[in-house]
Tab-separated table of C-alpha atoms in Angstrom:
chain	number	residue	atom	x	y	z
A	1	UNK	CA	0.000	0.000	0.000
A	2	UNK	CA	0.815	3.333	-0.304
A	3	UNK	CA	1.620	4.648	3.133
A	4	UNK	CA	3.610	1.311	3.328
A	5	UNK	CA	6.076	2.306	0.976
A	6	UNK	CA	5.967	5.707	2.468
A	7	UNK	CA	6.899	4.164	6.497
A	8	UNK	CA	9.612	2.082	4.118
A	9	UNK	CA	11.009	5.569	2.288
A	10	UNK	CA	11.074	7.099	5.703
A	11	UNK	CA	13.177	4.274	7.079
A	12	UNK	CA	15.480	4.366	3.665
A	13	UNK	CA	16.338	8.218	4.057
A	14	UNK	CA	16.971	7.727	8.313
A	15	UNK	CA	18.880	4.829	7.228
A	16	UNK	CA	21.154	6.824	4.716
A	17	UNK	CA	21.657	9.393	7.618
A	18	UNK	CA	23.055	7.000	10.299
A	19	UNK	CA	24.997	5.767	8.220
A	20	UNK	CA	26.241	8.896	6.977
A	21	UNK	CA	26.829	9.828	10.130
A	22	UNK	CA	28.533	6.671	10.990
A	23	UNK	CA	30.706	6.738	8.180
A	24	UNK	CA	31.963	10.135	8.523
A	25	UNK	CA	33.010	9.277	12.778
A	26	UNK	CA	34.389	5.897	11.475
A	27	UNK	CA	36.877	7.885	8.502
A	28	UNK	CA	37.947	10.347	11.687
A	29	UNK	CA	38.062	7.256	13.916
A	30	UNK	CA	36.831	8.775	16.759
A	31	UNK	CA	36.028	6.726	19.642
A	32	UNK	CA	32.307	6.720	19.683
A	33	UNK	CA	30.755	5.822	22.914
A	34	UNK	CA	27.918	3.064	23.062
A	35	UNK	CA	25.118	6.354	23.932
A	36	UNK	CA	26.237	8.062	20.882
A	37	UNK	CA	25.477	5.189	18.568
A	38	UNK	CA	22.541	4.613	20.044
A	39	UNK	CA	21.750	8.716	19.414
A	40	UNK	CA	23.160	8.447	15.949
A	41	UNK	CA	20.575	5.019	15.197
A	42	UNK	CA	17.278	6.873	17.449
A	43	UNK	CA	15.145	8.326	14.304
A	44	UNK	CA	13.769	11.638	15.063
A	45	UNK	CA	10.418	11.207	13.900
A	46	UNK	CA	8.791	8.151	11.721
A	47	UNK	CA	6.433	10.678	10.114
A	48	UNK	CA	7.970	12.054	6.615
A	49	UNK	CA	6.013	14.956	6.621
A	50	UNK	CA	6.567	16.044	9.964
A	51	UNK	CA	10.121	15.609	9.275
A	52	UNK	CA	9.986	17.634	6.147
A	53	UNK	CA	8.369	20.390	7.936
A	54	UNK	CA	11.389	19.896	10.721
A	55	UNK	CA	13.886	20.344	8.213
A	56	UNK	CA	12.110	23.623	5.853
A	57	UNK	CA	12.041	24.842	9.919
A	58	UNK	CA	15.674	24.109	10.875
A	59	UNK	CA	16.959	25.521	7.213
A	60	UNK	CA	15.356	29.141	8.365
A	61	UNK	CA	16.171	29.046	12.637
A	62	UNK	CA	20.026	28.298	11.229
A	63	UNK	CA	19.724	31.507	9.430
A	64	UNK	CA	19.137	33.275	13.025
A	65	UNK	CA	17.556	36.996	11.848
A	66	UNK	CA	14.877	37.734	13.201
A	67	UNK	CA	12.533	37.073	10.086
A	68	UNK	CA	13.521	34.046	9.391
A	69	UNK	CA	13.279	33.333	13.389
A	70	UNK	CA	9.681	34.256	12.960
A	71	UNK	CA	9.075	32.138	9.829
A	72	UNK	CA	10.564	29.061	11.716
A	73	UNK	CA	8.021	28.682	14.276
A	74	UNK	CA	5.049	27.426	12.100
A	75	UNK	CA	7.189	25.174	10.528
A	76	UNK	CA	7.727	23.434	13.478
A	77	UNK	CA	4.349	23.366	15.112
A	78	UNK	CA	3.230	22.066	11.771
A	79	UNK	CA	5.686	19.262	12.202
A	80	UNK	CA	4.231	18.629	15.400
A	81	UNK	CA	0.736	18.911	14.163
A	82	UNK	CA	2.276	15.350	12.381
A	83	UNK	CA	3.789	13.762	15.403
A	84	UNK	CA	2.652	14.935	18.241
A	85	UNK	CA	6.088	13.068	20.281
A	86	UNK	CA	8.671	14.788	17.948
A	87	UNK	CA	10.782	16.096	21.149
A	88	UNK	CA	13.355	17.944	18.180
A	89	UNK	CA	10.944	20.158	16.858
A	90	UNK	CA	9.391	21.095	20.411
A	91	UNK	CA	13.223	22.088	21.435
A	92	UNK	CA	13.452	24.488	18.084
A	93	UNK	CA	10.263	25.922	18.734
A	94	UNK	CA	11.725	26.965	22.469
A	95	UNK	CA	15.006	28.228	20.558
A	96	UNK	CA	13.383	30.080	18.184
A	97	UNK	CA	11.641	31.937	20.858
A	98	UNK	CA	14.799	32.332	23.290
A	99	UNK	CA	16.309	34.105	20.308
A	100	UNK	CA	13.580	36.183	19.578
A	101	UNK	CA	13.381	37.672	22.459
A	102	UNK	CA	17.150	37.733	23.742
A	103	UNK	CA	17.560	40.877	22.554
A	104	UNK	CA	14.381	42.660	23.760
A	105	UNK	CA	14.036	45.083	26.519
A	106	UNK	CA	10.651	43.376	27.397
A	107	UNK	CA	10.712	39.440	27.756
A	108	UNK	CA	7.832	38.296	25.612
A	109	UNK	CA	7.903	34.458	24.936
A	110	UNK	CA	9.209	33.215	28.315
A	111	UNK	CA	5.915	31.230	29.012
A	112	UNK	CA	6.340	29.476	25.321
A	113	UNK	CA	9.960	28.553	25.781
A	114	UNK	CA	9.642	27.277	29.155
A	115	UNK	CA	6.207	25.275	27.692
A	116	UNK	CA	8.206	23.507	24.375
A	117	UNK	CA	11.431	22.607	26.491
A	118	UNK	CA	9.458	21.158	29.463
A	119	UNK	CA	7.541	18.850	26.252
A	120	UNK	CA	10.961	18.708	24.577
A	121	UNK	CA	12.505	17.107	27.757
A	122	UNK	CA	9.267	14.979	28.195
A	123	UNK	CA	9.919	13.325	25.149
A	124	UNK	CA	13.460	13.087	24.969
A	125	UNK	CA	15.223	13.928	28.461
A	126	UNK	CA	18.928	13.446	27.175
A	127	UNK	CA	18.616	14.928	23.885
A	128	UNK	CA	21.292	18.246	23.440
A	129	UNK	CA	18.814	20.158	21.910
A	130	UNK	CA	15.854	19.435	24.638
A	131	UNK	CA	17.846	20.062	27.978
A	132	UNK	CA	19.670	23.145	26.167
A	133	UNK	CA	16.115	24.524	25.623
A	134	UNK	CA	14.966	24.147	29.209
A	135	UNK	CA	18.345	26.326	30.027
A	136	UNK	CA	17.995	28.579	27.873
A	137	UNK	CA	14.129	29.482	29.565
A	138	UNK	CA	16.416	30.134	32.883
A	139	UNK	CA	18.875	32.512	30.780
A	140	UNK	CA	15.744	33.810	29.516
A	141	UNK	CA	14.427	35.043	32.890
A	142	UNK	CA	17.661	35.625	34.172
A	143	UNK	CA	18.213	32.620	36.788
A	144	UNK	CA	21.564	31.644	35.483
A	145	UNK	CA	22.457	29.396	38.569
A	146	UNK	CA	19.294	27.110	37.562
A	147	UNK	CA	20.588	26.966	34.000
A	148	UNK	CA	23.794	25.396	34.982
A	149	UNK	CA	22.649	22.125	35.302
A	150	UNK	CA	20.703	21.632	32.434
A	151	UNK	CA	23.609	22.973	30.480
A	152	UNK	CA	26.503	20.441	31.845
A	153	UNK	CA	23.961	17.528	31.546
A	154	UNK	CA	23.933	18.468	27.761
A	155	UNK	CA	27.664	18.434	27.722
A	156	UNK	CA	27.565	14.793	29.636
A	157	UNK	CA	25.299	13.165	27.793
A	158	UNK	CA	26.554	14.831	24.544
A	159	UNK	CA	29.963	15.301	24.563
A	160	UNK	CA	30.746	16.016	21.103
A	161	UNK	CA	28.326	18.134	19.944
A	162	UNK	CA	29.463	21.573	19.129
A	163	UNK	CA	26.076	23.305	19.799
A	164	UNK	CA	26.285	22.433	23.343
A	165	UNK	CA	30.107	23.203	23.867
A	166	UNK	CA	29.568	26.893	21.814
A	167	UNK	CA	26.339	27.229	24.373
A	168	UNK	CA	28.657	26.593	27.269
A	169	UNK	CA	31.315	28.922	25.674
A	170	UNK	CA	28.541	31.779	25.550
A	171	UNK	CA	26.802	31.058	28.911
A	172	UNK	CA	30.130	31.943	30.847
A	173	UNK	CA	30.937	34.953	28.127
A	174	UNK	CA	27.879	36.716	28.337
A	175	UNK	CA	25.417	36.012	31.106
A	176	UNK	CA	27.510	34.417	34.061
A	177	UNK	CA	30.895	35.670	33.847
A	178	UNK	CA	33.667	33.559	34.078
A	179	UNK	CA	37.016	33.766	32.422
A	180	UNK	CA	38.384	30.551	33.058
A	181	UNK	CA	35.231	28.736	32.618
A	182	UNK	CA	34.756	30.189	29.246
A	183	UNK	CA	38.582	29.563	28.607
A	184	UNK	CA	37.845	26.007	29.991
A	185	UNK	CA	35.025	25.326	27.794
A	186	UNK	CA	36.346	27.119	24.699
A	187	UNK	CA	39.523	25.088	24.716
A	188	UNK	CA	37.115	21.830	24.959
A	189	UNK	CA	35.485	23.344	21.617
A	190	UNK	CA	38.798	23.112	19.904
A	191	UNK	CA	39.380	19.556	20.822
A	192	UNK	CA	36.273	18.260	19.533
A	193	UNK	CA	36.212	16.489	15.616
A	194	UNK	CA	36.084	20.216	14.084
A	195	UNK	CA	36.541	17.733	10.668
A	196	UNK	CA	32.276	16.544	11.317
A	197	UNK	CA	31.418	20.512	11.306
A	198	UNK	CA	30.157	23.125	8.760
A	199	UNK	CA	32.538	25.314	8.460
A	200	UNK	CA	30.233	28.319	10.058
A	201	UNK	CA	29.840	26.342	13.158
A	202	UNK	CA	34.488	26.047	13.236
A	203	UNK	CA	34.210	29.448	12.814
A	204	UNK	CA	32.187	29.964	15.380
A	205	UNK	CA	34.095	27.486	17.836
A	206	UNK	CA	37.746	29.130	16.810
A	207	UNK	CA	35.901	32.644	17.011
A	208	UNK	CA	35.293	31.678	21.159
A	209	UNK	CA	38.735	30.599	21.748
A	210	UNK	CA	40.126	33.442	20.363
A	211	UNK	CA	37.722	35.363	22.537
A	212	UNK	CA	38.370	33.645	25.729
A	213	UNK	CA	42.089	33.462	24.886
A	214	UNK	CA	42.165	37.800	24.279
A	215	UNK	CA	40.189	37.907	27.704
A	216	UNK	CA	42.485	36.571	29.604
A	217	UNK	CA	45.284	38.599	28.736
A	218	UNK	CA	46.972	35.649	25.800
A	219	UNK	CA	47.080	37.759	22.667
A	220	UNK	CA	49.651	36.284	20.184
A	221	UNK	CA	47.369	32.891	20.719
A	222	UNK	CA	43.997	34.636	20.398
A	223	UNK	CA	45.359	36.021	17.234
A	224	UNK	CA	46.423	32.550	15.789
A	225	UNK	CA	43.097	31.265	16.109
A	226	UNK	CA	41.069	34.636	15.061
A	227	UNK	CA	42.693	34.183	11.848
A	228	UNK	CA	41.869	30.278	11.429
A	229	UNK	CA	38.065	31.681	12.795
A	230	UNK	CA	38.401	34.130	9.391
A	231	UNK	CA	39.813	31.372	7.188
A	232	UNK	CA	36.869	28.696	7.949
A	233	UNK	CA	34.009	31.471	7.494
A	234	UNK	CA	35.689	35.077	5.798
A	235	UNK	CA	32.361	36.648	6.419
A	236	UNK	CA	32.100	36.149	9.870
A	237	UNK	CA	31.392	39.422	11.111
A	238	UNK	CA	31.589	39.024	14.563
A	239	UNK	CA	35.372	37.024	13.704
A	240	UNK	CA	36.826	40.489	11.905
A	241	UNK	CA	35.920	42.651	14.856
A	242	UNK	CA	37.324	40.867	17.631
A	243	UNK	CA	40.715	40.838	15.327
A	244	UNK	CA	40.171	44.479	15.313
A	245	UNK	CA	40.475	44.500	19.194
A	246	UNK	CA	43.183	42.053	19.310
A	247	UNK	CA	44.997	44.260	17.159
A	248	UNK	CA	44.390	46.784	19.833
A	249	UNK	CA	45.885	44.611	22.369
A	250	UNK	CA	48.961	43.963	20.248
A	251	UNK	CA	49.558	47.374	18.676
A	252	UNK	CA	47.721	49.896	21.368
A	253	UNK	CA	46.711	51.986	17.894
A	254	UNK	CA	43.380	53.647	18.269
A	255	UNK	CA	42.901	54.568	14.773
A	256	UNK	CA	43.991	51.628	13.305
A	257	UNK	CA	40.884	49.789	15.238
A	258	UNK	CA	38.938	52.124	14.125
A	259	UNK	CA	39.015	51.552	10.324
A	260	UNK	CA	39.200	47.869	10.656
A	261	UNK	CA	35.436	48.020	12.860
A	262	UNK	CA	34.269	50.895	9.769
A	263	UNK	CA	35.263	48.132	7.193
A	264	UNK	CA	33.374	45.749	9.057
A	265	UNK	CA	30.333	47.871	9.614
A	266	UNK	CA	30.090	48.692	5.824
A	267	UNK	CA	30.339	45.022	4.984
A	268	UNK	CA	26.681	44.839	6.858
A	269	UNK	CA	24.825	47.484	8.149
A	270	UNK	CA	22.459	46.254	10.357
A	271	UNK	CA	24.984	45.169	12.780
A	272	UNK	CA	23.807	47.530	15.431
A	273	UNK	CA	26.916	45.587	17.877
A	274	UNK	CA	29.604	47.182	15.675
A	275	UNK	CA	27.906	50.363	14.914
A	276	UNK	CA	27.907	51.159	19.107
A	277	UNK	CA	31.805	49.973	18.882
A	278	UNK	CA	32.857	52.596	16.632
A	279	UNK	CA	31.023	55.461	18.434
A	280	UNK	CA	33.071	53.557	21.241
A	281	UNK	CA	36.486	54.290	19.520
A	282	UNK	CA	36.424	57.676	18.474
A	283	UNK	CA	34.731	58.542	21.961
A	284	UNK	CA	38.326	56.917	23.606
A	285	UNK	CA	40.160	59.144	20.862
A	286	UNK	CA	38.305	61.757	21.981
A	287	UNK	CA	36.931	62.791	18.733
A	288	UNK	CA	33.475	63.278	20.053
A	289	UNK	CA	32.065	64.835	17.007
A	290	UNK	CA	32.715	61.435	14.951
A	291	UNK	CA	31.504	59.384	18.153
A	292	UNK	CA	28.191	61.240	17.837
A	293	UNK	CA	27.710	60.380	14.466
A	294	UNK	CA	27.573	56.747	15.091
A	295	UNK	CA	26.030	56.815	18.738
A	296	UNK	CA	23.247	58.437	18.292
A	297	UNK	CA	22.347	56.307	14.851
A	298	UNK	CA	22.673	53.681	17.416
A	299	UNK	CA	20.835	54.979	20.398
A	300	UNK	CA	17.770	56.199	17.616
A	301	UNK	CA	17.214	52.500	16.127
A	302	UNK	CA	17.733	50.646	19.728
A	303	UNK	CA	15.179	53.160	21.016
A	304	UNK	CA	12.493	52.520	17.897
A	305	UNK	CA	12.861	48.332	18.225
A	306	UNK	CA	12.889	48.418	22.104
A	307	UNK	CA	15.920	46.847	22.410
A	308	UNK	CA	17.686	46.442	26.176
A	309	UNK	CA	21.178	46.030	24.400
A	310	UNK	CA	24.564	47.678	25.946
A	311	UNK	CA	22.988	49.573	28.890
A	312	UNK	CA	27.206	49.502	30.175
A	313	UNK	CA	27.641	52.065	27.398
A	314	UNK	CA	24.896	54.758	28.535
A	315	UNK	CA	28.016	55.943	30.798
A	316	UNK	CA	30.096	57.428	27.714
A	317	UNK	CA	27.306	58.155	25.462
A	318	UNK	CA	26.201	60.018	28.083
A	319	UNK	CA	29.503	62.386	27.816
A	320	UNK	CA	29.147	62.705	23.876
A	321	UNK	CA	25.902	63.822	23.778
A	322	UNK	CA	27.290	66.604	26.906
A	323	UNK	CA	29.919	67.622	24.603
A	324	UNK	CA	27.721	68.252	21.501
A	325	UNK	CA	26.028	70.224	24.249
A	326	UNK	CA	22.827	68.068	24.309
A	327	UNK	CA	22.223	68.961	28.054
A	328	UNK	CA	19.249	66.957	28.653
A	329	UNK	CA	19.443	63.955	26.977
A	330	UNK	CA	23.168	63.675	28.432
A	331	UNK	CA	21.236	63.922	31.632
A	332	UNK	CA	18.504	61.068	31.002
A	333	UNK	CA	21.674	58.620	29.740
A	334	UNK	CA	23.618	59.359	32.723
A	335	UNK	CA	20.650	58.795	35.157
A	336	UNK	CA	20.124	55.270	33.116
A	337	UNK	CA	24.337	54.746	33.343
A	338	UNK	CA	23.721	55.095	37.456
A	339	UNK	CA	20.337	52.588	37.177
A	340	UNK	CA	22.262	50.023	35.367
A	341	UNK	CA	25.208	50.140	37.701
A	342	UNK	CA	23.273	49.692	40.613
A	343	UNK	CA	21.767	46.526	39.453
A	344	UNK	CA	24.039	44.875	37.741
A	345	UNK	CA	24.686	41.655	39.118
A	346	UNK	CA	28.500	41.300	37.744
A	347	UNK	CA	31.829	41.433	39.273
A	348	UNK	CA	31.812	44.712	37.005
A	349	UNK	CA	29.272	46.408	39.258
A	350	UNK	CA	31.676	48.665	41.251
A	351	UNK	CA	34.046	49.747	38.248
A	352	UNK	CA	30.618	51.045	37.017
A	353	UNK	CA	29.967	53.079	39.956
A	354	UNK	CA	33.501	54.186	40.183
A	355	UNK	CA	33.052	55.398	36.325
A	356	UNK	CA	29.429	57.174	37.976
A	357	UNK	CA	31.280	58.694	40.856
A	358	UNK	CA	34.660	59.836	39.133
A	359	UNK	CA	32.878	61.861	36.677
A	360	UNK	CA	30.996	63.424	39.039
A	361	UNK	CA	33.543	64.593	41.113
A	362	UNK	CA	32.737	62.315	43.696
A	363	UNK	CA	36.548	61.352	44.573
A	364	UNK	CA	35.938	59.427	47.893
A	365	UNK	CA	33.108	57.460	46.289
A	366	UNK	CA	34.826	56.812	43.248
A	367	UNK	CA	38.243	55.794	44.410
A	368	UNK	CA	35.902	53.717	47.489
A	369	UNK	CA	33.979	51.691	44.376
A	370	UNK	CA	37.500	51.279	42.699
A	371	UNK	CA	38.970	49.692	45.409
A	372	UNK	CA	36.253	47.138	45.579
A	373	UNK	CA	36.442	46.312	42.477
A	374	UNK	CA	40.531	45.725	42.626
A	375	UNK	CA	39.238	42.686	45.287
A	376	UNK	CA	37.325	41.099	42.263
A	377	UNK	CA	38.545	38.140	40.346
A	378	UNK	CA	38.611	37.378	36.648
A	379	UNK	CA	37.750	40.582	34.929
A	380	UNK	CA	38.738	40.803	31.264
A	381	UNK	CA	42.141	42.200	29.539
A	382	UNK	CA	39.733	44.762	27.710
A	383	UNK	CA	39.397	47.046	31.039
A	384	UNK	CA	42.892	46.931	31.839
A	385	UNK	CA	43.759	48.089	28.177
A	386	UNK	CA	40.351	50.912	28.349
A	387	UNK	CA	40.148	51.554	31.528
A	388	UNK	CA	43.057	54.481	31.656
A	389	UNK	CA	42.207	56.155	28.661
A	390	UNK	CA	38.241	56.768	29.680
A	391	UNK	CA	37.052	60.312	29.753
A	392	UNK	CA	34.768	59.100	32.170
A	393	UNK	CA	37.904	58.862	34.923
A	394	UNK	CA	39.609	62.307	33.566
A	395	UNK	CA	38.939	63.491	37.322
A	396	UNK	CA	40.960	60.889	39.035
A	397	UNK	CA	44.062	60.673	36.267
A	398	UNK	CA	46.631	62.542	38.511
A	399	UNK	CA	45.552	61.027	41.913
A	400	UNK	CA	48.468	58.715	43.872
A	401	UNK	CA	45.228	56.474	45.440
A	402	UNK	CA	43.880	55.632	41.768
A	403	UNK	CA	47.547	55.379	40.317
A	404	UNK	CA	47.850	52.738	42.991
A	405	UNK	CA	44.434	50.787	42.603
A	406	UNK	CA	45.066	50.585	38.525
A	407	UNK	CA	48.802	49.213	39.354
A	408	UNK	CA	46.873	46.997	41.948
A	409	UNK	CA	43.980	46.019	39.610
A	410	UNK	CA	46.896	45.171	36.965
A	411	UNK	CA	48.991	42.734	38.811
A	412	UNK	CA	46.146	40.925	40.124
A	413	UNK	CA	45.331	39.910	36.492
A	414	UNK	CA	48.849	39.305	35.065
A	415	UNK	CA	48.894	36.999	38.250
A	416	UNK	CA	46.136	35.024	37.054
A	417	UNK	CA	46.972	34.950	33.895
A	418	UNK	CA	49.783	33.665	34.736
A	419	UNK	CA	47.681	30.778	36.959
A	420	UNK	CA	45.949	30.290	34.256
A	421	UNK	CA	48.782	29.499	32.093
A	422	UNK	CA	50.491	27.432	34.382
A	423	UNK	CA	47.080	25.258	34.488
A	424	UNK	CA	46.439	24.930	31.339
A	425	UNK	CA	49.536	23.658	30.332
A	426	UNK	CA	49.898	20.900	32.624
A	427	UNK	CA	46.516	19.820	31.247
A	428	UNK	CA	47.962	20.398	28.239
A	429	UNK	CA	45.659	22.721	26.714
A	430	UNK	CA	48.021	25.241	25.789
């Protein structure tokens, strides 16, 4: 009968994949454990549509604008609609929606995400893609201890996959901070078959190296693998403007990281991340006519989508707008600066407030905030190499007590990098 043959075609084309997918880890000869096999040989779905819908789905979330983020989601409920089990296409549904909303100042989809990754895990509790989705609702509403678990229970039960290793790599990057953990987990991306990935996804893995690496003060590495980042995807946007601050790190030349982010920016100008970073540069050369120019294009389209992005940088946009003698608005961004110090939740919190304080003429407070922030561990190279040549701390430049705290804040690091180093290559990472 008809839907015979089509349960028999499904089989064929699962079939082909396994042993696709079998063939390729065989030619690498990695050592495949008995639960990845038996991941490799579990069949997604047994419905061919559903699965075609799945696929049409996962071709537009891969793209990752927001469009095409949008367009996703019917694709997989349709899929669904099919096979009402299909614990994939629940996950997607809950990714599509975390990244839909990860950049908006209002959360709007948490009840959705947290509803497809609680079915996702129902159907499939040890599949990458279903416990990532359940952390990804905690990153969503911000409870980034309760993530944790779900995220190294990913990593144990999928050890190769480089969608859960570049997840780690981001979680400890961007929304808990940590360093060495990112280092850690970065370095772990590196050793994994990069031969079994798309070359955008080796990008992507090099691309956090490289970033973890420059963080922690190791520059001639971080520019090594920067370069291989550029070399397995050229277009790589975010790739080409981390080399433009590694080439800050290496050469201390203002101008020259300048034109490499303006080169970048051209290449695609919706990248509202760059655009901020140039207004960024010429505000630290001081050039705050040219700084305006591209901060307040960015402050007028994050204000017209809503978006919550940078709130760190209200601080020195705050002292362009001032100098172009917008009084008021200068005001308003500096109020927001002092908000967002006050709750932020990072080890950064009291360099913020020291920023606040200095530039108000608030020495005690200032050099007070400073000081509690030189008892912090595992801040980033980037505010030793920025943190001198701020406007924002023009009113503490000639005092003894700040010279000390910056020598203070700069041996601590070197020291840890140095720890770092020393650990790394006895596990023989480095």
């Amino acid at each position: 009968s008809s839907k015979e043959r089509f349960r028999r075609n499904a089989k064929d084309i699962f079939a082909l994949q396994q042993e696709v997918a079998k063939q390729i880890a065989d030619k690498i000869e990695v050592i495949i454990t008995p639960e990845e096999i038996a991941r490799i040989e579990k069949i997604p779905t047994e419905n061919l549509t559903a699965y075609d819908y799945f696929l049409r789905g996962t071709n537009l979330l891969f793209k990752g604008n927001r469009e095409d983020l949008i367009e996703s989601i019917p694709y997989f409920k349709k899929a669904i609609e099919y096979d009402n089990e299909f614990a994939l296409a629940y996950a997607d549904v809950a990714i599509a929606y975390f990244y839909l909303d990860a950049l908006q100042a209002e959360k709007a989809y948490s009840e959705q995400i947290k509803e497809y990754a609680d079915k996702a895990l129902l159907y499939d509790s040890k599949s990458p893609q279903s416990l990532l989705s359940k952390a990804l609702y905690y990153m969503n509403i911000e409870e980034y201890e309760l993530a944790v678990p779900y995220l190294e229970k990913a990593l144990e039960y999928n050890p190769n996959e480089a969608f859960v290793i570049n997840t780690l790599s981001n979680f400890y990057a961007q929304y808990k901070l940590d360093t060495e953990k990112y280092l850690q987990y970065a370095l772990k991306g590196v050793q994994l078959n990069i031969a079994a990935y798309d070359s955008v996804t080796t990008s992507f893995i090099y691309l956090h190296l490289s970033n973890a690496l420059a963080q922690s003060g190791f520059v001639p590495e971080a520019e090594k693998y920067i370069n291989k980042s550029l070399q397995y995807s050229p277009d790589n946007l975010f790739s080409e403007y981390l080399k433009a601050y590694i080439l800050y790190a290496k050469n201390k030349n203002l101008e020259e990281t300048k034109d490499l982010l303006i080169t970048a920016y051209n290449k695609d100008l919706s990248r509202l991340d760059i655009l901020q970073e140039i207004g960024k540069i010429y505000y630290y050369m001081r050039d705050y006519k040219n700084s305006f120019t591209y901060y307040s294009k960015f402050m007028e389209i994050k204000e017209a989508q809503e978006l919550s992005i940078y709130p760190s940088e209200y601080g020195k946009i705050s002292i362009v707008y001032e100098e172009m003698g917008l009084e008021s608005e200068a005001e308003t961004y500096f109020d927001k600066y002092f908000e967002y110090a006050n709750e932020d939740g990072s080890l950064y919190k009291h360099l913020s407030l020291a920023m606040y304080y200095a530039h108000i003429d608030d020495t005690k407070q200032a050099l007070e905030q400073l000081k509690l922030f030189s008892e912090e561990d595992n801040y980033h190279y980037w505010t030793i190499l920025f943190l001198e040549i701020d406007p924002l701390v023009d009113n503490l430049k000639d005092i003894p007590e700040f010279k000390r705290l910056i020598k203070k804040i700069k041996t601590k690091f070197w020291k840890q990098h140095d720890e770092i180093k020393a650990s790394l290559e006895d596990k023989g990472l480095l």
